[in-house]
CSV table of C-alpha atoms and ligand atoms in Angstrom, one decimal:
chain,number,residue,atom,x,y,z
A,190,MET,CA,78.8,116.5,96.0
A,191,THR,CA,76.8,113.6,94.4
A,192,GLY,CA,77.8,113.5,90.8
A,193,GLU,CA,74.9,111.1,90.4
A,194,PRO,CA,73.3,112.7,87.3
A,195,HIS,CA,76.6,112.7,85.5
A,196,ALA,CA,77.4,109.1,86.2
A,197,ALA,CA,73.8,108.0,85.5
A,198,GLY,CA,73.9,109.9,82.3
A,199,LEU,CA,77.1,108.2,81.1
A,200,HIS,CA,75.8,104.8,82.2
A,201,ALA,CA,72.7,105.2,80.0
A,202,ARG,CA,74.9,106.3,77.0
A,203,HIS,CA,77.3,103.4,77.7
A,204,LYS,CA,74.3,100.9,77.6
A,205,ALA,CA,73.0,102.3,74.4
A,206,VAL,CA,76.2,102.0,72.5
A,207,ILE,CA,78.4,99.3,74.2
A,208,PRO,CA,77.7,95.6,73.9
A,209,ASP,CA,75.6,94.0,76.7
A,210,TRP,CA,78.4,91.5,77.4
A,211,VAL,CA,80.8,94.3,78.6
A,212,SER,CA,79.6,94.3,82.1
A,213,LEU,CA,80.2,97.0,84.7
A,214,TYR,CA,80.8,96.8,88.5
A,215,TYR,CA,78.5,98.3,90.9
A,216,ARG,CA,74.8,99.2,90.9
A,217,ASP,CA,75.8,102.8,90.2
A,218,PRO,CA,78.8,102.3,87.9
A,219,ILE,CA,81.7,104.8,88.6
A,220,GLU,CA,83.9,106.8,86.2
A,221,ILE,CA,87.6,106.9,87.2
A,222,THR,CA,89.1,110.0,86.1
A,223,HIS,CA,92.6,110.0,87.6
A,224,GLY,CA,94.8,108.2,89.9
A,225,GLU,CA,98.3,108.6,91.9
A,226,GLY,CA,100.1,105.8,93.6
A,227,ARG,CA,97.6,103.2,95.0
A,228,TYR,CA,94.6,105.7,94.8
A,229,VAL,CA,92.1,106.6,92.1
A,230,TRP,CA,89.3,109.3,92.1
A,231,ASP,CA,85.9,109.1,90.4
A,232,ALA,CA,84.2,111.9,88.7
A,233,THR,CA,82.4,113.0,91.7
A,234,GLY,CA,85.8,113.5,93.5
A,235,LYS,CA,85.5,110.6,95.8
A,236,ARG,CA,88.7,108.9,96.4
A,237,TYR,CA,89.3,105.1,96.5
A,238,LEU,CA,92.2,102.9,97.5
A,239,ASP,CA,92.6,100.8,94.5
A,240,PHE,CA,93.1,96.9,95.4
A,241,PHE,CA,92.3,95.9,91.8
A,242,GLY,CA,94.5,98.0,89.7
A,243,GLY,CA,92.2,97.9,86.6
A,244,ILE,CA,92.2,94.2,86.7
A,245,LEU,CA,96.0,93.5,87.7
A,246,THR,CA,97.2,95.9,85.1
A,247,THR,CA,98.4,99.0,86.9
A,248,MET,CA,101.4,97.0,88.2
A,249,THR,CA,103.7,99.6,89.8
A,250,ALA,CA,101.6,102.7,90.5
A,251,HIS,CA,99.2,105.0,88.9
A,252,ALA,CA,100.7,108.1,87.3
A,253,LEU,CA,104.1,106.7,88.0
A,254,PRO,CA,106.4,109.7,86.8
A,255,GLU,CA,108.9,107.4,85.1
A,256,VAL,CA,106.3,105.7,83.0
A,257,THR,CA,104.5,108.9,82.0
A,258,LYS,CA,107.8,110.6,81.1
A,259,ALA,CA,108.9,107.6,78.9
A,260,VAL,CA,105.6,107.7,77.2
A,261,THR,CA,105.5,111.3,76.7
A,262,GLU,CA,109.0,111.7,75.3
A,263,GLN,CA,108.5,108.8,72.9
A,264,ALA,CA,105.2,110.2,71.8
A,265,GLY,CA,106.9,113.5,71.1
A,266,ARG,CA,109.5,111.7,68.9
A,267,ILE,CA,107.5,109.2,66.9
A,268,ILE,CA,104.4,107.1,67.7
A,269,HIS,CA,104.5,104.5,65.1
A,270,SER,CA,107.0,103.2,62.5
A,271,SER,CA,106.0,99.3,62.1
A,272,THR,CA,107.7,96.1,62.2
A,273,LEU,CA,109.2,96.8,58.7
A,274,TYR,CA,111.9,98.8,60.5
A,275,LEU,CA,114.5,98.3,63.3
A,276,ASN,CA,112.8,99.4,66.6
A,277,ARG,CA,115.4,99.9,69.4
A,278,SER,CA,112.9,99.9,72.3
A,279,MET,CA,111.3,96.6,71.0
A,280,VAL,CA,114.6,94.8,70.8
A,281,GLU,CA,115.7,96.1,74.2
A,282,LEU,CA,112.5,95.0,76.1
A,283,ALA,CA,112.7,91.6,74.1
A,284,GLU,CA,116.3,91.1,75.4
A,285,ARG,CA,115.2,91.9,78.9
A,286,VAL,CA,112.1,89.7,78.9
A,287,ALA,CA,114.0,86.8,77.1
A,288,HIS,CA,116.6,86.9,79.9
A,289,LEU,CA,114.0,87.1,82.8
A,290,SER,CA,111.8,84.4,81.2
A,291,GLY,CA,114.1,81.4,82.1
A,292,ILE,CA,113.6,79.9,78.7
A,293,PRO,CA,116.7,78.9,77.0
A,294,ASP,CA,117.5,80.5,73.5
A,295,ALA,CA,114.3,82.5,73.9
A,296,ARG,CA,112.6,84.5,71.1
A,297,VAL,CA,110.0,87.2,72.1
A,298,PHE,CA,107.0,88.3,70.0
A,299,PHE,CA,105.0,91.3,71.2
A,300,THR,CA,101.2,91.7,70.9
A,301,THR,CA,98.7,94.2,72.0
A,302,SER,CA,96.9,91.9,74.5
A,303,GLY,CA,96.9,88.8,76.6
A,304,THR,CA,94.4,87.3,74.2
A,305,GLU,CA,96.6,87.8,71.2
A,306,ALA,CA,99.6,86.5,73.1
A,307,ASN,CA,97.7,83.3,74.0
A,308,ASP,CA,96.3,82.9,70.3
A,309,THR,CA,99.8,83.2,69.2
A,310,ALA,CA,101.0,80.5,71.7
A,311,LEU,CA,98.2,78.3,70.5
A,312,LEU,CA,99.2,79.0,66.9
A,313,LEU,CA,102.9,78.0,67.6
A,314,ALA,CA,102.0,74.9,69.5
A,315,THR,CA,99.5,73.5,66.9
A,316,ALA,CA,101.8,74.4,64.1
A,317,HIS,CA,104.9,72.9,65.9
A,318,ARG,CA,103.1,69.8,66.9
A,319,ARG,CA,100.8,69.4,63.8
A,320,SER,CA,97.8,68.8,66.1
A,321,ASN,CA,94.8,70.9,67.3
A,322,GLN,CA,94.4,69.0,70.4
A,323,ILE,CA,95.0,71.2,73.5
A,324,LEU,CA,94.9,70.4,77.2
A,325,ALA,CA,93.5,73.2,79.4
A,326,MET,CA,92.4,73.4,82.9
A,327,ARG,CA,88.9,73.5,84.2
A,328,ASN,CA,87.9,76.9,85.7
A,329,SER,CA,90.5,78.7,83.5
A,330,TYR,CA,90.3,81.9,81.6
A,331,HIS,CA,92.7,82.8,78.6
A,332,GLY,CA,91.1,85.6,76.8
A,333,ARG,CA,88.3,86.6,74.4
A,334,SER,CA,89.3,85.5,70.8
A,335,PHE,CA,87.8,82.6,69.0
A,336,SER,CA,90.9,80.4,70.1
A,337,ALA,CA,91.0,81.8,73.5
A,338,VAL,CA,87.6,81.1,74.5
A,339,SER,CA,87.9,77.6,73.3
A,340,VAL,CA,90.6,76.8,76.0
A,341,THR,CA,88.7,78.7,78.6
A,342,GLY,CA,87.2,76.3,81.0
A,343,ASN,CA,84.9,78.8,82.8
A,344,ARG,CA,81.4,78.9,81.0
A,345,ALA,CA,80.7,82.4,82.2
A,346,TRP,CA,83.5,83.5,79.8
A,347,SER,CA,83.3,81.0,77.1
A,348,PRO,CA,80.3,82.2,75.0
A,349,THR,CA,80.5,79.5,72.1
A,350,THR,CA,81.3,75.9,71.8
A,351,PHE,CA,82.4,76.4,68.2
A,352,SER,CA,86.1,76.1,68.2
A,353,PRO,CA,89.1,75.8,66.0
A,354,LEU,CA,90.8,73.4,68.7
A,355,GLN,CA,89.8,70.2,70.3
A,356,THR,CA,90.2,71.0,73.8
A,357,LEU,CA,90.3,68.4,76.8
A,358,TYR,CA,89.9,69.8,80.2
A,359,VAL,CA,92.2,68.7,83.0
A,360,HIS,CA,91.9,68.5,86.8
A,361,GLY,CA,93.9,70.4,89.3
A,362,GLY,CA,93.6,74.2,89.0
A,363,VAL,CA,91.2,74.4,91.9
A,364,ARG,CA,92.5,72.9,95.1
A,365,SER,CA,89.5,73.2,97.5
A,366,ARG,CA,86.7,72.1,95.2
A,367,GLY,CA,86.1,69.0,93.0
A,368,PRO,CA,86.6,65.3,93.5
A,369,TYR,CA,90.2,65.5,94.8
A,370,ALA,CA,89.6,68.3,97.2
A,371,HIS,CA,89.8,66.1,100.4
A,372,LEU,CA,93.2,64.6,99.4
A,373,SER,CA,96.5,65.8,100.9
A,374,ASP,CA,98.6,67.9,98.6
A,375,ALA,CA,100.7,64.9,97.4
A,376,ARG,CA,97.7,62.6,96.8
A,377,PHE,CA,96.0,65.4,95.1
A,378,ILE,CA,98.9,65.8,92.6
A,379,GLU,CA,98.9,62.0,92.1
A,380,ALA,CA,95.3,61.8,91.4
A,381,CYS,CA,95.5,64.6,88.9
A,382,VAL,CA,98.5,63.0,87.2
A,383,ALA,CA,96.6,59.7,87.0
A,384,ASP,CA,93.6,61.5,85.5
A,385,LEU,CA,96.0,63.1,82.9
A,386,GLU,CA,97.6,59.9,82.0
A,387,ASP,CA,94.3,58.2,81.7
A,388,LEU,CA,93.1,61.1,79.4
A,389,LEU,CA,96.2,61.0,77.0
A,390,GLY,CA,95.5,57.1,76.7
A,391,HIS,CA,92.2,58.2,74.9
A,392,THR,CA,93.6,60.9,72.7
A,393,GLY,CA,95.8,61.4,69.6
A,394,ASP,CA,98.9,63.5,69.6
A,395,VAL,CA,98.1,66.4,71.7
A,396,ALA,CA,99.9,69.8,71.0
A,397,ALA,CA,100.0,71.5,74.4
A,398,LEU,CA,98.8,72.1,77.8
A,399,ILE,CA,97.8,75.7,78.6
A,400,ALA,CA,97.6,76.8,82.2
A,401,GLU,CA,97.5,79.7,84.4
A,402,PRO,CA,99.8,78.9,87.4
A,403,VAL,CA,97.3,80.9,89.7
A,404,GLN,CA,93.8,81.1,88.0
A,405,GLY,CA,92.9,84.7,87.7
A,406,VAL,CA,89.2,85.2,86.7
A,407,GLY,CA,88.6,81.7,88.2
A,408,GLY,CA,89.1,83.4,91.7
A,409,PHE,CA,92.8,83.2,92.5
A,410,THR,CA,92.7,79.4,92.8
A,411,SER,CA,95.8,77.3,92.3
A,412,PRO,CA,97.0,73.7,92.6
A,413,PRO,CA,99.5,72.6,95.2
A,414,ASP,CA,103.0,73.7,94.3
A,415,GLY,CA,104.6,71.1,91.9
A,416,LEU,CA,101.6,70.0,90.0
A,417,TYR,CA,102.7,71.4,86.6
A,418,ALA,CA,106.1,69.8,87.2
A,419,ALA,CA,104.5,66.5,87.7
A,420,PHE,CA,102.4,67.1,84.6
A,421,ARG,CA,105.6,68.0,82.7
A,422,GLU,CA,107.0,64.4,83.5
A,423,VAL,CA,104.1,63.0,81.8
A,424,LEU,CA,103.9,65.5,78.8
A,425,ALA,CA,107.6,66.0,78.0
A,426,PRO,CA,108.4,62.4,76.9
A,427,ARG,CA,105.3,62.6,74.6
A,428,GLY,CA,106.7,65.9,73.0
A,429,ILE,CA,103.4,67.7,74.4
A,430,LEU,CA,104.4,71.5,75.1
A,431,TRP,CA,103.8,73.4,78.3
A,432,ILE,CA,102.2,76.9,77.9
A,433,THR,CA,102.3,79.0,81.0
A,434,ASP,CA,99.8,81.9,80.9
A,435,GLU,CA,101.5,84.6,83.1
A,436,VAL,CA,99.1,87.4,82.1
A,437,GLN,CA,98.1,87.8,85.8
A,438,THR,CA,100.9,86.0,87.6
A,439,GLY,CA,103.9,87.5,86.0
A,440,TRP,CA,106.5,90.1,87.1
A,441,GLY,CA,106.7,89.1,90.7
A,442,ARG,CA,103.1,89.4,91.7
A,443,THR,CA,103.0,86.2,93.5
A,444,GLY,CA,105.9,87.6,95.7
A,445,GLU,CA,107.9,84.2,96.2
A,446,HIS,CA,108.5,83.9,92.4
A,447,PHE,CA,109.0,86.3,89.4
A,448,TRP,CA,106.8,84.0,87.2
A,449,GLY,CA,104.1,81.7,88.6
A,450,TRP,CA,105.6,78.7,86.8
A,451,GLN,CA,108.5,78.9,89.3
A,452,ALA,CA,106.3,77.2,91.9
A,453,HIS,CA,106.4,74.3,89.5
A,454,ALA,CA,110.1,74.4,88.4
A,455,ALA,CA,111.3,71.0,89.3
A,456,SER,CA,111.3,69.8,85.6
A,457,GLY,CA,112.5,72.9,84.2
A,458,PRO,CA,111.1,76.0,82.5
A,459,PRO,CA,107.9,75.9,80.2
A,460,ASP,CA,108.2,75.6,76.5
A,461,ILE,CA,106.1,78.8,75.9
A,462,LEU,CA,105.2,81.7,78.1
A,463,THR,CA,102.6,84.4,77.6
A,464,PHE,CA,102.3,87.8,79.3
A,465,ALA,CA,100.4,91.0,79.1
A,466,LYS,CA,98.5,93.3,81.7
A,467,GLY,CA,101.1,94.7,84.1
A,468,ILE,CA,104.2,95.1,82.0
A,469,GLY,CA,102.8,98.1,80.2
A,470,ASN,CA,101.2,99.6,83.5
A,471,GLY,CA,98.2,100.2,81.3
A,472,MET,CA,99.7,100.5,77.9
A,473,SER,CA,98.7,97.6,75.5
A,474,VAL,CA,101.7,95.4,75.9
A,475,GLY,CA,101.4,91.6,75.5
A,476,GLY,CA,103.7,88.9,74.2
A,477,VAL,CA,104.8,85.4,73.9
A,478,VAL,CA,108.2,83.9,74.8
A,479,ALA,CA,109.3,80.7,73.3
A,480,ARG,CA,112.6,78.8,72.5
A,481,ALA,CA,113.7,79.5,69.0
A,482,GLU,CA,112.9,76.1,67.6
A,483,VAL,CA,109.2,76.6,68.6
A,484,MET,CA,108.9,80.2,67.9
A,485,ASN,CA,110.4,79.9,64.4
A,486,CYS,CA,108.3,77.0,63.3
A,487,LEU,CA,106.0,79.1,61.4
A,488,GLY,CA,106.1,78.7,57.6
A,489,ALA,CA,104.6,81.9,56.6
A,490,ASN,CA,105.1,85.5,57.6
A,491,SER,CA,103.3,87.0,60.5
A,492,ILE,CA,103.1,90.5,62.1
A,493,SER,CA,101.2,92.4,64.6
A,494,THR,CA,100.8,96.0,63.4
A,495,PHE,CA,100.7,97.6,66.9
A,496,GLY,CA,102.5,94.9,68.8
A,497,GLY,CA,105.8,96.3,70.1
A,498,SER,CA,105.0,99.9,69.0
A,499,PRO,CA,107.5,102.4,70.2
A,500,VAL,CA,105.3,104.2,72.9
A,501,THR,CA,104.0,101.0,74.5
A,502,MET,CA,107.7,99.6,74.6
A,503,ALA,CA,109.0,102.8,76.1
A,504,ALA,CA,106.3,102.3,78.8
A,505,GLY,CA,107.2,98.7,79.3
A,506,LEU,CA,111.0,99.4,79.6
A,507,ALA,CA,110.2,102.3,82.2
A,508,ASN,CA,107.9,100.3,84.1
A,509,LEU,CA,110.1,97.0,84.2
A,510,SER,CA,113.2,99.2,85.3
A,511,TYR,CA,111.1,100.7,88.1
A,512,LEU,CA,109.9,97.2,89.1
A,513,LEU,CA,113.2,95.7,89.4
A,514,GLU,CA,115.1,98.7,90.9
A,515,HIS,CA,112.5,99.0,93.6
A,516,ASP,CA,112.2,95.2,94.2
A,517,LEU,CA,108.6,95.2,93.9
A,518,GLN,CA,108.5,91.5,93.9
A,519,GLY,CA,110.0,91.6,97.5
A,520,ASN,CA,107.4,94.1,98.4
A,521,ALA,CA,104.8,91.9,97.0
A,522,ARG,CA,105.9,89.1,99.1
A,523,ARG,CA,106.3,91.2,102.3
A,524,VAL,CA,103.3,93.3,102.3
A,525,GLY,CA,101.2,90.6,100.6
A,526,GLY,CA,102.2,88.2,103.4
A,527,LEU,CA,101.0,90.7,106.1
A,528,LEU,CA,97.9,91.4,104.1
A,529,LEU,CA,97.1,87.7,103.8
A,530,GLU,CA,97.5,87.3,107.6
A,531,ARG,CA,95.3,90.3,108.2
A,532,LEU,CA,92.6,89.2,106.0
A,533,ARG,CA,92.8,85.6,107.6
A,534,ALA,CA,92.4,87.4,110.9
A,535,ILE,CA,89.5,89.7,110.1
A,536,THR,CA,87.6,86.8,108.3
A,537,ALA,CA,88.2,84.0,110.8
A,538,SER,CA,84.9,83.8,112.3
A,539,HIS,CA,82.8,85.2,109.5
A,540,PRO,CA,80.2,82.9,108.6
A,541,LEU,CA,80.2,83.7,104.8
A,542,VAL,CA,84.0,83.2,104.4
A,543,ARG,CA,84.8,79.7,103.0
A,544,GLU,CA,88.3,80.3,102.1
A,545,VAL,CA,91.2,83.0,102.1
A,546,ARG,CA,93.9,82.0,99.6
A,547,GLY,CA,96.5,83.2,97.3
A,548,ARG,CA,100.1,84.5,97.5
A,549,GLY,CA,102.0,87.7,97.2
A,550,LEU,CA,99.6,90.4,96.1
A,551,MET,CA,97.0,88.1,94.5
A,552,LEU,CA,94.7,87.2,97.4
A,553,GLY,CA,91.3,85.7,97.1
A,554,ILE,CA,88.4,85.5,99.6
A,555,GLU,CA,85.8,82.9,98.7
A,556,LEU,CA,82.2,83.4,100.1
A,557,ALA,CA,79.7,80.6,100.5
A,558,ARG,CA,76.3,80.3,102.2
A,559,PRO,CA,76.8,79.9,105.9
A,560,GLY,CA,77.5,76.2,106.9
A,561,SER,CA,77.6,75.0,103.3
A,562,ASP,CA,79.9,74.9,100.2
A,563,GLU,CA,77.3,76.6,98.1
A,564,ALA,CA,78.8,79.7,96.4
A,565,ASP,CA,77.2,83.0,97.3
A,566,PRO,CA,77.6,85.4,94.4
A,567,GLN,CA,74.9,87.9,95.9
A,568,ALA,CA,77.0,88.3,99.0
A,569,ALA,CA,80.2,88.8,96.9
A,570,ALA,CA,78.4,91.6,95.0
A,571,ALA,CA,77.1,93.0,98.2
A,572,VAL,CA,80.6,93.1,99.8
A,573,LEU,CA,81.9,94.8,96.6
A,574,GLU,CA,79.4,97.4,96.8
A,575,ALA,CA,79.9,98.1,100.5
A,576,ALA,CA,83.8,98.2,100.0
A,577,ARG,CA,83.2,100.8,97.2
A,578,GLU,CA,81.1,102.9,99.7
A,579,GLY,CA,83.8,102.7,102.2
A,580,GLY,CA,86.4,103.8,99.6
A,581,LEU,CA,88.1,100.6,98.3
A,582,LEU,CA,88.0,99.0,95.0
A,583,ILE,CA,88.3,95.3,94.7
A,584,GLY,CA,87.4,92.6,92.2
A,585,LYS,CA,85.3,89.5,91.9
A,586,GLY,CA,85.9,86.2,90.3
A,587,GLY,CA,85.5,82.4,90.5
A,588,GLY,CA,83.7,79.7,88.5
A,589,HIS,CA,80.5,80.6,86.9
A,590,ASP,CA,79.1,81.6,90.4
A,591,THR,CA,81.6,84.5,90.9
A,592,SER,CA,81.6,84.2,94.6
A,593,ALA,CA,85.3,85.1,95.3
A,594,LEU,CA,86.5,88.5,96.2
A,595,ARG,CA,89.8,89.4,94.4
A,596,VAL,CA,92.5,91.7,96.1
A,597,ALA,CA,95.3,92.6,93.7
A,598,PRO,CA,96.6,96.1,94.3
A,599,PRO,CA,99.7,97.6,92.5
A,600,LEU,CA,102.9,96.0,93.7
A,601,SER,CA,104.0,99.2,95.4
A,602,LEU,CA,101.4,98.8,98.2
A,603,THR,CA,102.6,100.1,101.5
A,604,VAL,CA,102.0,98.4,104.9
A,605,ALA,CA,99.8,101.4,106.0
A,606,GLU,CA,97.7,101.0,102.8
A,607,ALA,CA,97.4,97.3,103.3
A,608,GLU,CA,96.1,98.1,106.8
A,609,GLU,CA,93.8,100.8,105.4
A,610,GLY,CA,92.3,98.4,102.9
A,611,ALA,CA,91.8,95.4,105.3
A,612,ALA,CA,90.1,97.7,107.7
A,613,ILE,CA,87.5,98.9,105.0
A,614,LEU,CA,87.1,95.3,103.8
A,615,GLU,CA,86.4,94.2,107.3
A,616,ARG,CA,83.7,96.8,107.8
A,617,ALA,CA,82.3,95.9,104.4
A,618,LEU,CA,82.1,92.1,105.3
A,619,HIS,CA,80.4,92.8,108.5
A,620,SER,CA,77.9,95.2,107.2
A,621,ILE,CA,76.2,92.5,105.0
B,864,PLP,C1,95.2,84.7,82.7
B,864,PLP,C2,94.6,85.5,81.6
B,864,PLP,N1,94.9,85.2,80.3
B,864,PLP,C3,94.6,86.0,79.3
B,864,PLP,C4,93.8,87.3,79.6
B,864,PLP,C5,93.4,88.0,78.3
B,864,PLP,O1,94.1,89.2,78.4
B,864,PLP,P1,93.5,90.5,77.4
B,864,PLP,O2,92.2,90.9,78.3
B,864,PLP,O3,94.8,91.4,77.6
B,864,PLP,O4,93.2,90.0,76.1
B,864,PLP,C6,93.5,87.6,80.8
B,864,PLP,C7,92.7,88.7,81.0
B,864,PLP,O5,92.2,89.0,82.1
B,864,PLP,C8,94.0,86.6,81.7
B,864,PLP,O6,93.4,86.9,83.1
């Protein structure tokens, strides 16, 4: 069964009505019609092992019965009531997230996306500090709104230089490229801190630093552990807030930690934390956590009509309970550790592989032209295509050259599935 005409027809209709800047994977894009566990099926009936989870969003599993049941039952009772009335499931999820966040006296505001969560964090920080200056990391991604693209240090995802903010980009999010790449971890951190101090010497009162602990769209790159704690030592005495964007790194994906910021915990928790993607397992749940003093600084009313809606909150609660009861963070650490070793082994002598990196179930394979550091986006696209043909979905990312393969399956991945995916990836890498 080829299914070609069906997918080709839908692709033509897609192109005729959807903006050009919403790009699709694959030469012949696929339509995913259903999923179960860590597998999905396309409209032709072909099965794939899903190592990307719809961009790190299917966090526990596809068609998880607990989430489906919670959504169905809530939809049968009431779908919407608004923020004008008490919402039990919103309060309950807020209590659980506030407790898990590590932020003292925390308040939680629910949004419908990661973009809106970061936009809210920037609104809070700029209002609290009465400044529109923001520090962001080079190679970062924080979403698609006017404010989010203006703190996104990846030009492939930042379509305008007009901005409500004055953004200053800081070194440190990419360990193995740039002027400090040759330094030891400790010297790398020292150099980034010295650069930050120098930068602050030339600015006014900066509102906040926003950073992804592991850069997602940037190709799963990260600084040495402790960099953001060292930054904090510089920022906190000046009153500059630390916003951690946990949209990809939250809920235990990195294995060792529940939040990415915990790899930088020496100087305490962040001031503001944003989350989205995995918590709703595909339902649109995002949010911001901040201590009361920061969250309550706004001098006008604010709501999100759909943020915290009953059906999405029911999904979030069921999904979070499943995650915690089945220790999926521990699973990400164990199975992710095995998968990382396996990926290192199968790529060890591959001339195109520049680096295998990441932690937990957030693993990146960066490709470069043989014998050089030059990014190879064509090779990355070819491996993605070959993996799909072999029955494996993975992602791409990294700078504006998009030469890193991204592996981020649901956190319930089994050892057998990790082996299966690694074997398909090995064949894909060797086929190009
Ligand atoms: C780190 C990070 N922040 C924010 C966003 C934006 O989230 P959303 O697409 O839900 O608006 C993304 C999306 O990929 C992300 O990876």
